[in-house]
Amino acid sequence: MSSFTRFDYHMMAHALKLAERGRFTTSPNPNVGCVITQGDNVVGEGFHYRAGQPHAEVHALRMAGALAQGATAYVTLEPCSHYGRTPPCAKGLIQAGVSKVICAMQDPNPQVSGRGIAMLREAGIDVAVGLLESEANALNLGFIKRMQTGMPFVQLKLAASLDGQTALANGHSQWITSPQARQDVQAYRAQAGAILSTSQTVVNDNASLAVRWSELPAHIQSDYSQHELRQPVRVILDRQHQLHSSLRLYQTEAPVLRVAQQQAEVCVALDPQGRLDLSQTLATLAQQENINHLWVEAGPTLAKTLLEEKLVDELIIYLAPKIMGSDGRGLFGALGLTEMGQVLELNINDCRMIGPDLRLTATLKQ
Amino acid sequence: MSSFTRFDYHMMAHALKLAERGRFTTSPNPNVGCVITQGDNVVGEGFHYRAGQPHAEVHALRMAGALAQGATAYVTLEPCSHYGRTPPCAKGLIQAGVSKVICAMQDPNPQVSGRGIAMLREAGIDVAVGLLESEANALNLGFIKRMQTGMPFVQLKLAASLDGQTALANGHSQWITSPQARQDVQAYRAQAGAILSTSQTVVNDNASLAVRWSELPAHIQSDYSQHELRQPVRVILDRQHQLHSSLRLYQTEAPVLRVAQQQAEVCVALDPQGRLDLSQTLATLAQQENINHLWVEAGPTLAKTLLEEKLVDELIIYLAPKIMGSDGRGLFGALGLTEMGQVLELNINDCRMIGPDLRLTATLKQ
């Protein structure tokens, strides 16, 4: 790895911060930020805002204008080398006459990784890679996973009382978590390319699974205005074709993708247990629907199955400081375990208060 | 409140730190620290180490010797004014010739509160009260509660998987929490005046409920040597006289107090539900056994009853990052709730990782 200066770190950190601004809108594209400097001055900056619109480098080069000549460009992802809906950014940087490009990370797509860098180097540009790489990775977990594995990054949302109950015995559950936690869920939904649930959950709760701008946390509203709102696709496991058009689900304009064996937008086989094949479902979402990041809100059965099949990348668990008693409905169904060695083990990676509730971020061990 | 200097704050903070050194040994006395200064120099310091041994002020005055003349004394609790096992500290400070005394808080015993201060003032000493008062309060929650209400400070320990299970359906539970969490429990036990449990728990687990010095966290071992070890009293609800002398409980030398209707060390009435009256039990422990601080380790029934009767001051909840399934044994029994409004609500006051586990400190709302 090259040695970077303190100034380089500051500039890349700024580019990462810019990239983050696109996190509600760039799907299925990655979040990318770019900063262009002349000496100690920033002369251009930009971020990718929405798929089909200019890439971060284009915005930054436009702002820099003639000052891009001999400048240094900081980009959070390797500049693209291919003609897509926009011309390749590597070419744009070459034409603008920048003399140095620092990338946080290579393109995660193994088929194009390194090509943008090679194109820049062939044009005589000094290229360094790897500055704040793990931060750049964290910005595009979904995009990177899809490019590298053909599967989406899957976040499973769970919410329960401190004693692990998701509802009273009679099904009452409004509200276990606080308004602040529910706002937090809206922010996660807004970042996802798709929300996965089941027809059972959708029908029982008449859930829209939509992002409601008015319920986003205020600090996000100030960054992301109501007219920019992008709704994630709703993906509903509907083996028994229970969805019908009068559901609130269909009152939001974003697509609904039904998953079933046949006569559905996503057709998948049944697994040996007679359930819709979840691995095939996720692969189809990533490879055919370009879903980077899947947010799962569902009942205990789907949660359990996803965990057992090791299809969950991250659990987002809200625990409300309430005690509901063990005669309520548990977070997972009965697991039938008889030895402590069979217990599912997690690692807790983050723990914080969201209003009065706890939010844990965890991953499955191994 | 008087105005205190930065130096005063530093000195009182130091006195509080000293006082804390006694937290495993002073029971039933309070933790107290004292610092004596001449100008900018500390000339004496000390803390109360064990009931029956000298108070903090005595140690600090001995160290200061003649330098106590005209000095300032910082004491975390109002100096005592009565002849007990040791002569009154207020008198000691007067005789040593200190010219100023700063106390963090008054004596919490309403019958003597203010007398030590009055004694000092009558002798012409300048007295100020209230410096770092809430920190001083936090040091002696049990002592203060007992003095003010005649009841002990009650901490209820709970431990479960993330989905609220304390054991598998067949009772297997070793180990849900990590060695680090179990060390943490040892530290809480070591600070308590007594541990409360039930004969059911003691007999089923053959639990000693003892403090094992070798299992204390290393940072505590270094402060608190093995020969200093004080065992808390074990208080066992034993309505049906199930305890017997071959239990491991009786292999630790600290007393065991059985609680029953009759023929027991603590005799209490039954409540209308036919259970041993818990409120009377706690009052007896505070008023007859001088128990400041009670640490409760028991099963779901006692936990539930203590909470329902609002006898718990603080819940210490360990959540292990494990999923055991809803067919295990829950943290509390069935509560039979039918409306969300009936749910027991807590406030989470602290949340931190203890090794891989979470530890929450919570209080019952209201």
XYZ file of C-alpha atoms in Angstrom:
732
model
C 0.000 0.000 0.000
C 1.169 3.513 -0.769
C 1.892 5.882 2.063
C -0.751 8.525 2.368
C -0.532 11.952 3.973
C -2.768 13.351 6.657
C -4.272 15.578 3.970
C -5.033 12.505 1.844
C -6.930 10.953 4.772
C -8.967 14.100 5.285
C -9.876 14.316 1.622
C -10.880 10.660 1.373
C -12.912 10.950 4.566
C -14.700 13.885 2.970
C -15.321 11.866 -0.204
C -16.761 9.016 1.901
C -19.050 11.469 3.656
C -20.234 12.747 0.272
C -20.786 9.192 -0.978
C -23.027 8.485 2.002
C -25.395 11.191 0.810
C -26.530 8.832 -1.935
C -27.405 5.930 0.335
C -31.162 6.252 -0.120
C -31.113 6.779 -3.872
C -28.256 5.100 -5.783
C -29.588 1.549 -5.680
C -28.734 -0.649 -7.562
C -25.588 1.418 -8.127
C -22.970 1.817 -5.400
C -22.505 4.894 -3.239
C -19.500 6.823 -4.523
C -17.974 10.174 -3.588
C -15.213 12.145 -5.271
C -13.075 15.136 -4.228
C -10.627 16.963 -6.523
C -7.809 19.031 -5.052
C -5.197 21.464 -6.346
C -2.446 21.804 -3.757
C -4.256 22.280 -0.457
C -7.540 23.389 -1.990
C -10.661 21.459 -2.866
C -11.613 22.518 -6.391
C -14.328 19.959 -7.079
C -16.502 17.480 -5.266
C -19.527 15.358 -5.934
C -21.318 12.113 -5.248
C -23.405 9.669 -7.204
C -26.975 10.560 -6.483
C -29.213 8.230 -8.460
C -28.825 5.374 -10.947
C -28.856 6.780 -14.507
C -27.554 10.136 -13.371
C -23.875 11.231 -13.520
C -21.270 9.447 -11.442
C -19.448 11.180 -8.586
C -16.380 11.907 -10.748
C -18.474 13.707 -13.365
C -19.958 16.079 -10.799
C -16.546 16.779 -9.260
C -14.860 17.328 -12.668
C -17.631 19.701 -13.774
C -17.143 21.741 -10.617
C -13.362 21.768 -10.997
C -13.474 22.775 -14.668
C -10.018 23.835 -15.895
C -8.662 23.453 -12.370
C -8.756 19.678 -12.821
C -5.579 20.019 -14.894
C -2.733 18.582 -12.780
C -5.104 17.965 -9.852
C -5.460 14.994 -7.490
C -8.770 13.104 -7.468
C -9.925 11.130 -4.408
C -12.548 8.534 -5.299
C -14.163 6.104 -2.871
C -14.383 3.377 -5.552
C -12.231 2.577 -8.567
C -13.456 4.732 -11.495
C -15.438 2.753 -14.033
C -13.861 1.762 -17.334
C -16.930 0.781 -19.321
C -19.590 2.569 -21.324
C -22.895 2.201 -19.472
C -25.591 4.801 -19.201
C -22.699 7.260 -18.787
C -19.228 7.287 -20.386
C -16.384 5.712 -18.350
C -15.178 7.887 -15.512
C -11.572 6.787 -15.964
C -11.699 8.385 -19.402
C -13.219 11.563 -17.964
C -10.401 11.879 -15.445
C -7.792 11.336 -18.186
C -9.370 13.912 -20.470
C -9.578 16.463 -17.669
C -5.834 16.115 -17.123
C -5.728 15.042 -13.476
C -2.248 13.890 -12.520
C -3.031 11.655 -9.560
C -5.972 9.446 -8.539
C -6.373 7.915 -5.080
C -9.054 5.210 -4.773
C -10.316 3.803 -1.507
C -10.931 0.407 -3.090
C -10.968 -1.532 -6.339
C -14.200 -2.284 -8.127
C -15.663 -5.357 -6.394
C -16.872 -6.850 -9.662
C -14.183 -9.437 -10.382
C -14.793 -9.058 -14.118
C -13.865 -5.368 -14.250
C -11.804 -4.936 -11.093
C -8.555 -3.153 -11.872
C -9.492 -2.106 -15.399
C -10.247 1.502 -14.478
C -6.973 1.721 -12.606
C -5.087 0.200 -15.537
C -6.702 2.675 -17.945
C -5.589 5.584 -15.720
C -2.044 4.242 -15.357
C -1.735 3.678 -19.102
C -2.520 7.368 -19.519
C 0.407 8.204 -17.204
C -1.684 9.031 -14.146
C -0.224 8.178 -10.743
C -2.751 5.849 -9.054
C -2.824 4.714 -5.406
C -5.388 2.317 -3.952
C -6.470 1.348 -0.434
C -6.927 4.601 1.486
C -9.732 4.082 4.070
C -10.630 0.862 2.280
C -12.644 -0.727 5.086
C -14.731 2.430 5.455
C -15.366 2.379 1.705
C -16.355 -1.272 1.956
C -18.849 -0.530 4.716
C -20.535 1.998 2.462
C -21.514 -0.579 -0.152
C -21.930 -3.905 1.634
C -24.826 -4.843 -0.624
C -23.299 -3.825 -3.928
C -20.018 -5.523 -3.063
C -21.693 -8.735 -1.953
C -23.850 -8.892 -5.070
C -20.865 -8.293 -7.348
C -18.708 -10.861 -5.605
C -21.207 -13.614 -4.841
C -24.396 -13.000 -6.811
C -26.340 -12.765 -3.537
C -27.757 -9.716 -1.759
C -26.595 -8.448 1.628
C -29.374 -9.568 3.972
C -30.356 -7.690 7.116
C -32.892 -9.397 9.343
C -34.909 -7.076 11.541
C -36.198 -8.430 14.838
C -38.060 -6.621 17.588
C -39.053 -7.975 20.969
C -39.470 -7.242 24.626
C -36.491 -7.807 26.931
C -37.849 -11.271 27.622
C -37.916 -12.116 23.920
C -41.627 -11.742 23.192
C -42.953 -10.258 19.954
C -46.616 -10.212 20.992
C -48.907 -11.205 23.829
C -50.569 -14.613 23.619
C -53.618 -13.004 21.967
C -51.422 -11.371 19.318
C -51.480 -7.819 20.725
C -48.178 -6.121 19.963
C -48.791 -2.421 19.368
C -46.440 -1.071 20.366
C -43.559 -3.005 21.811
C -40.873 -0.690 20.483
C -40.782 3.086 20.769
C -41.590 5.660 18.065
C -37.839 6.310 17.873
C -37.126 2.651 17.114
C -39.848 2.630 14.471
C -38.281 5.724 12.885
C -34.996 3.892 12.881
C -36.644 0.997 11.035
C -37.929 3.464 8.431
C -34.358 4.607 7.840
C -33.200 1.011 7.324
C -36.087 0.369 4.937
C -35.218 3.517 2.998
C -31.657 2.291 2.443
C -32.652 -1.151 1.237
C -33.151 -2.119 -2.384
C -35.932 -4.456 -1.363
C -37.922 -5.524 1.671
C -38.630 -9.220 2.108
C -41.676 -10.449 3.973
C -44.335 -13.127 3.770
C -47.946 -12.947 2.652
C -48.908 -14.093 6.141
C -47.305 -11.037 7.732
C -48.598 -8.699 5.043
C -52.155 -10.015 5.215
C -52.330 -10.245 9.028
C -51.013 -6.723 9.627
C -52.199 -5.255 6.301
C -48.651 -3.882 6.191
C -47.610 -1.587 3.344
C -43.880 -2.150 3.955
C -43.396 1.310 2.460
C -41.037 4.055 3.511
C -43.013 6.914 5.032
C -40.954 10.077 4.688
C -42.804 11.733 7.540
C -41.608 8.936 9.859
C -37.917 9.144 8.980
C -35.639 10.528 11.712
C -35.283 14.314 11.436
C -31.553 14.185 10.661
C -32.346 12.056 7.622
C -35.252 14.208 6.485
C -32.920 17.192 6.391
C -30.593 15.301 4.025
C -33.208 13.564 1.935
C -36.210 15.566 0.873
C -39.670 14.140 0.420
C -39.681 14.486 -3.379
C -36.499 12.377 -3.609
C -38.153 9.435 -1.858
C -37.335 6.093 -3.454
C -39.490 3.147 -2.354
C -37.807 -0.221 -2.040
C -39.282 -3.107 -3.973
C -41.500 -5.295 -1.778
C -40.737 -8.999 -2.157
C -43.399 -11.230 -0.644
C -43.132 -14.981 -0.189
C -46.598 -16.034 -1.315
C -46.537 -19.772 -1.756
C -50.290 -20.070 -1.367
C -51.184 -16.981 -3.445
C -52.796 -15.112 -0.583
C -51.963 -11.572 -1.747
C -54.835 -9.586 -3.215
C -55.050 -6.134 -4.720
C -57.061 -4.545 -1.931
C -54.127 -4.829 0.471
C -52.358 -1.669 1.581
C -49.244 -3.224 0.042
C -50.589 -2.275 -3.391
C -51.302 1.337 -2.476
C -47.608 2.253 -2.714
C -46.362 2.654 -6.247
C -43.106 0.678 -5.899
C -43.253 -2.809 -7.395
C -44.416 -5.829 -5.475
C -42.611 -9.019 -6.440
C -44.506 -12.129 -5.428
C -42.448 -15.251 -4.879
C -44.156 -18.562 -5.563
C -43.625 -21.767 -7.482
C -45.471 -20.415 -10.520
C -47.666 -17.547 -11.693
C -45.534 -15.030 -9.800
C -42.911 -12.405 -10.609
C -40.253 -14.573 -8.976
C -40.742 -18.303 -9.499
C -38.660 -20.650 -7.377
C -38.671 -24.326 -6.501
C -39.736 -25.747 -3.155
C -37.025 -26.970 -0.836
C -37.057 -30.488 0.646
C -39.254 -29.196 3.519
C -41.864 -27.939 1.051
C -40.980 -24.279 1.591
C -40.089 -21.789 -1.130
C -36.348 -22.130 -1.712
C -34.882 -19.100 0.017
C -31.402 -19.381 -1.407
C -32.806 -19.448 -4.928
C -35.087 -16.522 -4.078
C -32.196 -14.384 -2.893
C -30.024 -15.325 -5.874
C -32.837 -14.355 -8.235
C -33.306 -11.026 -6.479
C -29.599 -10.217 -6.774
C -29.006 -11.530 -10.275
C -32.249 -10.639 -12.034
C -33.581 -7.727 -10.016
C -30.216 -6.157 -9.115
C -31.084 -6.097 -5.429
C -27.942 -5.262 -3.423
C -29.417 -4.974 -0.021
C -32.390 -6.865 1.327
C -34.171 -5.833 4.529
C -36.246 -8.632 6.059
C -39.307 -7.963 8.199
C -41.202 -11.101 8.928
C -42.429 -13.528 11.519
C -40.591 -16.201 13.485
C -40.763 -18.886 10.802
C -38.987 -16.962 8.066
C -36.499 -15.529 10.574
C -35.689 -19.009 11.815
C -35.326 -20.490 8.349
C -33.069 -17.689 7.085
C -30.827 -18.108 10.121
C -30.732 -21.887 9.888
C -29.807 -21.668 6.206
C -27.111 -19.080 7.067
C -28.574 -16.560 4.633
C -28.483 -13.632 7.074
C -25.525 -11.228 6.985
C -26.621 -9.029 9.847
C -29.327 -9.064 12.497
C -30.763 -5.740 13.605
C -32.466 -6.467 16.914
C -34.585 -3.954 18.797
C -35.196 -4.845 22.427
C -37.767 -2.765 24.243
C -37.359 -2.428 28.020
C -40.577 -4.311 28.677
C -41.448 -7.606 30.296
C -44.300 -9.481 28.654
C -44.092 -12.920 30.254
C -43.185 -16.231 28.700
C -46.753 -16.967 27.621
C -46.450 -14.468 24.752
C -45.171 -15.151 21.254
C -41.436 -15.746 21.011
C -38.947 -14.246 18.585
C -38.390 -17.600 16.919
C -40.528 -20.639 16.838
C -39.759 -23.702 18.887
C -36.309 -24.937 17.911
C -36.555 -28.272 19.692
C -32.986 -28.048 21.028
C -31.853 -30.591 23.593
C -28.177 -29.662 24.048
C -26.598 -26.259 24.710
C -24.133 -27.033 21.929
C -26.996 -26.765 19.413
C -27.839 -23.191 20.355
C -27.432 -20.588 17.568
C -24.584 -18.282 18.528
C -24.184 -14.672 17.486
C -21.586 -11.951 17.833
C -22.826 -8.562 18.944
C -21.022 -5.936 16.889
C -22.831 -2.833 18.042
C -25.192 -1.969 20.853
C -26.836 1.403 21.356
C -29.924 3.068 22.734
C -32.534 4.197 20.215
C -34.762 6.317 22.408
C -35.693 4.055 25.333
C -34.970 0.858 23.379
C -31.806 -1.085 22.709
C -30.625 -1.768 19.196
C -28.166 -4.585 18.674
C -26.301 -5.288 15.485
C -25.207 -8.895 15.396
C -23.869 -11.521 13.050
C -24.163 -15.274 13.136
C -21.011 -16.839 14.582
C -18.640 -18.550 12.059
C -24.621 25.200 48.211
C -21.149 26.616 48.738
C -18.946 27.323 45.765
C -16.161 24.812 45.462
C -12.833 25.166 43.694
C -11.414 22.873 41.060
C -8.976 21.668 43.714
C -11.900 20.824 46.003
C -13.459 18.699 43.261
C -10.214 16.828 42.686
C -9.770 16.137 46.370
C -13.333 14.929 46.859
C -13.081 12.753 43.746
C -9.971 11.223 45.285
C -11.793 10.671 48.582
C -14.629 8.934 46.685
C -12.125 6.708 44.920
C -10.633 5.786 48.288
C -14.073 5.093 49.744
C -14.771 2.660 46.913
C -11.873 0.515 48.079
C -14.045 -0.610 50.993
C -16.987 -1.791 48.894
C -16.383 -5.489 49.505
C -15.691 -5.224 53.218
C -17.466 -2.383 55.074
C -20.944 -3.943 55.197
C -23.114 -3.099 57.132
C -21.223 0.169 57.467
C -21.096 2.678 54.619
C -18.150 3.222 52.284
C -16.361 6.405 53.333
C -13.169 8.073 52.166
C -11.284 11.040 53.620
C -8.491 13.289 52.316
C -6.722 15.958 54.411
C -4.895 18.815 52.697
C -2.575 21.641 53.742
C -2.544 24.250 50.999
C -2.099 22.308 47.767
C -0.719 19.183 49.404
C -2.388 15.996 50.528
C -1.144 15.293 54.033
C -3.481 12.496 55.002
C -5.907 10.051 53.407
C -7.805 6.961 54.319
C -10.949 4.927 53.882
C -13.156 2.809 56.053
C -12.087 -0.749 55.465
C -14.180 -3.018 57.655
C -16.939 -2.672 60.262
C -15.387 -2.437 63.734
C -12.153 -0.992 62.375
C -11.295 2.758 62.308
C -13.328 5.147 60.184
C -11.844 6.931 57.184
C -11.208 10.142 59.134
C -9.177 8.284 61.760
C -6.831 6.821 59.160
C -6.418 10.189 57.437
C -5.803 12.059 60.718
C -3.229 9.481 61.830
C -1.370 9.948 58.562
C -1.537 13.753 58.768
C -0.387 13.887 62.396
C 0.514 17.462 63.381
C -0.107 18.601 59.812
C -3.855 18.314 60.442
C -3.623 21.602 62.336
C -5.310 24.251 60.163
C -5.920 21.716 57.384
C -8.962 21.040 55.210
C -10.650 17.634 55.431
C -12.666 16.201 52.552
C -15.057 13.472 53.679
C -17.483 11.596 51.466
C -20.064 11.346 54.276
C -20.857 13.600 57.223
C -18.518 12.659 60.107
C -20.249 10.689 62.820
C -21.175 12.354 66.077
C -21.863 9.335 68.275
C -19.839 6.875 70.305
C -20.091 3.490 68.624
C -17.326 0.929 68.357
C -15.090 3.947 67.680
C -15.207 7.513 69.123
C -17.043 10.142 67.023
C -15.058 11.344 64.016
C -16.364 14.896 64.355
C -14.624 15.042 67.714
C -11.415 13.645 66.204
C -11.389 16.346 63.521
C -11.952 19.046 66.141
C -9.202 17.721 68.400
C -6.763 17.540 65.478
C -7.372 21.238 64.783
C -8.612 21.093 61.184
C -10.020 24.448 60.127
C -12.341 23.368 57.322
C -14.410 20.278 56.560
C -16.067 19.594 53.212
C -18.611 16.744 53.158
C -20.093 15.218 50.010
C -23.372 14.481 51.793
C -25.143 14.499 55.146
C -25.625 11.327 57.117
C -28.670 9.572 55.601
C -29.927 8.445 58.984
C -32.655 11.000 59.708
C -32.081 10.610 63.442
C -28.450 11.769 63.363
C -28.281 13.698 60.095
C -26.666 17.100 60.606
C -25.404 16.409 64.130
C -21.806 15.818 63.074
C -21.858 19.004 61.026
C -23.365 20.949 63.935
C -20.676 19.604 66.272
C -17.942 20.778 63.879
C -19.518 24.214 63.415
C -19.927 24.661 67.151
C -16.184 24.127 67.427
C -15.631 26.988 64.976
C -14.822 24.794 61.950
C -15.922 26.026 58.518
C -18.170 23.279 57.083
C -19.460 22.964 53.506
C -21.764 20.172 52.304
C -22.833 18.842 48.885
C -19.644 18.497 46.838
C -20.112 15.532 44.419
C -23.171 14.537 46.398
C -24.755 12.294 43.793
C -21.488 10.392 43.364
C -21.337 9.946 47.135
C -24.925 8.723 47.107
C -24.140 6.147 44.428
C -21.407 4.733 46.654
C -23.809 3.734 49.425
C -27.168 3.030 47.807
C -27.841 0.198 50.223
C -26.763 1.933 53.419
C -28.714 5.066 52.483
C -31.872 3.148 51.609
C -31.753 1.146 54.816
C -31.230 4.270 56.927
C -34.008 6.161 55.210
C -36.624 3.460 54.665
C -35.738 0.426 56.754
C -35.508 -1.660 53.586
C -32.449 -2.983 51.725
C -31.406 -1.917 48.235
C -32.451 -4.868 46.062
C -30.653 -5.880 42.886
C -32.271 -8.625 40.856
C -29.934 -10.599 38.634
C -31.331 -12.127 35.469
C -29.526 -13.989 32.709
C -30.966 -15.225 29.446
C -30.353 -15.765 25.781
C -31.203 -12.921 23.374
C -34.595 -14.511 22.905
C -35.281 -14.470 26.627
C -34.642 -18.100 27.498
C -32.950 -19.205 30.714
C -32.725 -22.883 29.827
C -33.676 -25.349 27.136
C -36.963 -27.211 27.561
C -35.107 -30.074 29.277
C -33.498 -27.669 31.741
C -30.027 -27.580 30.198
C -28.499 -24.139 30.734
C -24.741 -24.527 31.201
C -23.589 -22.126 30.052
C -25.760 -19.447 28.566
C -23.565 -16.562 29.665
C -19.818 -16.251 29.221
C -17.092 -16.768 31.839
C -16.681 -12.968 31.849
C -20.352 -12.456 32.742
C -20.083 -15.060 35.486
C -17.019 -13.230 36.874
C -19.067 -10.057 36.820
C -21.757 -11.812 38.868
C -19.090 -12.824 41.394
C -18.168 -9.143 41.784
C -21.801 -8.206 42.417
C -22.155 -11.014 44.945
C -18.987 -9.860 46.697
C -20.423 -6.344 47.144
C -23.745 -7.501 48.560
C -24.514 -7.883 52.254
C -26.707 -10.850 51.452
C -27.765 -13.041 48.565
C -31.439 -13.990 48.326
C -32.562 -17.196 46.653
C -35.050 -19.999 47.086
C -34.612 -23.527 48.345
C -35.838 -24.722 44.968
C -32.951 -23.008 43.164
C -30.437 -24.026 45.811
C -31.526 -27.667 45.841
C -31.909 -28.032 42.059
C -28.517 -26.516 41.264
C -26.837 -27.453 44.563
C -25.678 -23.833 44.450
C -23.324 -22.524 47.139
C -24.140 -18.866 46.393
C -20.667 -18.107 47.707
C -18.113 -15.651 46.421
C -15.215 -17.523 44.873
C -12.174 -15.272 44.986
C -10.535 -17.143 42.126
C -13.482 -16.231 39.907
C -13.463 -12.487 40.602
C -12.353 -10.253 37.718
C -8.584 -9.660 37.801
C -8.910 -5.903 38.413
C -10.860 -6.689 41.583
C -8.490 -9.414 42.731
C -5.657 -6.900 42.602
C -7.610 -4.567 44.942
C -9.077 -7.178 47.205
C -6.845 -9.994 48.316
C -8.034 -13.521 48.974
C -7.509 -13.315 52.756
C -9.808 -10.254 52.938
C -12.705 -12.174 51.402
C -16.023 -11.507 53.127
C -18.856 -13.885 52.261
C -22.346 -12.423 52.015
C -25.050 -13.981 54.152
C -27.195 -16.419 52.142
C -30.917 -15.881 52.673
C -33.046 -18.731 51.387
C -36.808 -18.725 51.077
C -37.592 -22.186 52.395
C -41.319 -22.333 53.029
C -41.404 -26.097 52.800
C -38.185 -26.723 54.769
C -36.338 -28.330 51.902
C -32.818 -27.242 52.879
C -30.594 -29.896 54.369
C -27.088 -29.832 55.735
C -25.492 -31.880 52.965
C -26.053 -29.079 50.450
C -23.057 -27.170 49.115
C -24.714 -24.091 50.598
C -23.556 -25.214 54.019
C -19.953 -25.746 52.975
C -19.253 -22.006 53.024
C -18.774 -20.554 56.477
C -20.965 -17.448 56.069
C -24.375 -17.754 57.732
C -27.398 -19.185 55.996
C -30.650 -17.532 57.024
C -33.663 -19.660 56.233
C -36.927 -17.812 55.733
C -40.096 -19.701 56.644
C -43.265 -19.270 58.688
C -41.673 -20.867 61.719
C -38.608 -22.834 62.864
C -36.310 -20.651 60.787
C -33.812 -17.833 61.348
C -36.228 -15.386 59.713
C -39.888 -16.073 60.402
C -42.460 -14.227 58.311
C -46.161 -14.530 57.595
C -47.653 -15.842 54.373
C -49.130 -13.302 51.971
C -52.712 -13.633 50.647
C -51.385 -15.870 47.819
C -49.886 -18.259 50.351
C -46.312 -17.200 49.616
C -43.759 -16.045 52.183
C -44.303 -12.303 52.617
C -41.433 -10.749 50.691
C -41.875 -7.227 51.962
C -41.702 -8.460 55.552
C -38.695 -10.598 54.677
C -36.781 -7.636 53.262
C -37.722 -5.387 56.182
C -36.489 -8.025 58.632
C -33.206 -8.374 56.749
C -32.621 -4.618 56.845
C -33.798 -3.946 60.373
C -32.656 -7.048 62.231
C -29.742 -8.290 60.134
C -28.418 -4.875 59.018
C -28.467 -5.904 55.369
C -27.922 -2.831 53.201
C -27.685 -4.452 49.850
C -29.440 -7.602 48.725
C -28.433 -9.453 45.557
C -31.164 -11.765 44.254
C -30.398 -14.877 42.206
C -33.435 -16.992 41.700
C -35.883 -18.480 39.269
C -38.755 -16.917 37.351
C -41.314 -17.116 40.151
C -39.378 -15.101 42.729
C -38.220 -12.644 40.049
C -41.794 -12.097 38.927
C -43.151 -11.667 42.447
C -40.445 -9.198 43.492
C -41.127 -7.117 40.375
C -44.887 -7.246 40.764
C -44.565 -6.140 44.376
C -42.198 -3.345 43.308
C -39.495 -4.532 45.687
C -36.677 -4.369 43.108
C -34.468 -1.276 42.977
C -32.328 -2.376 40.064
C -32.306 -5.199 37.540
C -28.949 -6.484 36.334
C -29.703 -8.376 33.152
C -27.150 -10.427 31.242
C -28.150 -11.258 27.685
C -25.988 -13.765 25.887
C -25.849 -13.520 22.075
C -27.534 -16.874 21.652
C -30.840 -18.011 20.227
C -32.457 -20.896 22.060
C -35.968 -20.954 20.603
C -39.264 -20.178 22.261
C -39.713 -23.729 23.520
C -37.128 -23.149 26.249
C -37.741 -21.772 29.713
C -38.568 -18.063 29.839
C -37.119 -15.376 32.097
C -40.431 -14.974 33.883
C -43.343 -17.281 34.178
C -46.534 -16.786 32.252
C -47.924 -13.371 33.125
C -51.318 -13.890 31.511
C -51.368 -10.392 30.017
C -54.095 -9.522 27.522
C -53.412 -5.820 26.866
C -50.139 -4.082 25.999
C -50.955 -1.543 28.708
C -50.388 -4.251 31.328
C -46.813 -4.931 30.265
C -44.135 -4.255 32.908
C -42.057 -1.322 31.728
C -38.431 -0.647 32.590
C -35.893 2.104 32.013
C -32.486 1.012 30.802
C -29.896 3.073 32.657
C -26.743 1.409 31.448
C -25.847 -1.023 28.724
C -22.411 -2.475 28.121
C -20.614 -5.502 26.801
C -19.209 -7.933 29.373
C -17.068 -10.118 27.182
C -19.383 -11.331 24.397
C -22.523 -10.710 26.470
C -24.620 -7.637 27.095
C -25.220 -6.356 30.588
C -28.164 -4.045 31.117
C -28.860 -2.082 34.261
C -32.526 -1.219 34.461
C -35.116 0.073 36.862
C -38.851 -0.446 36.952
C -40.671 2.542 35.428
C -42.449 4.922 37.864
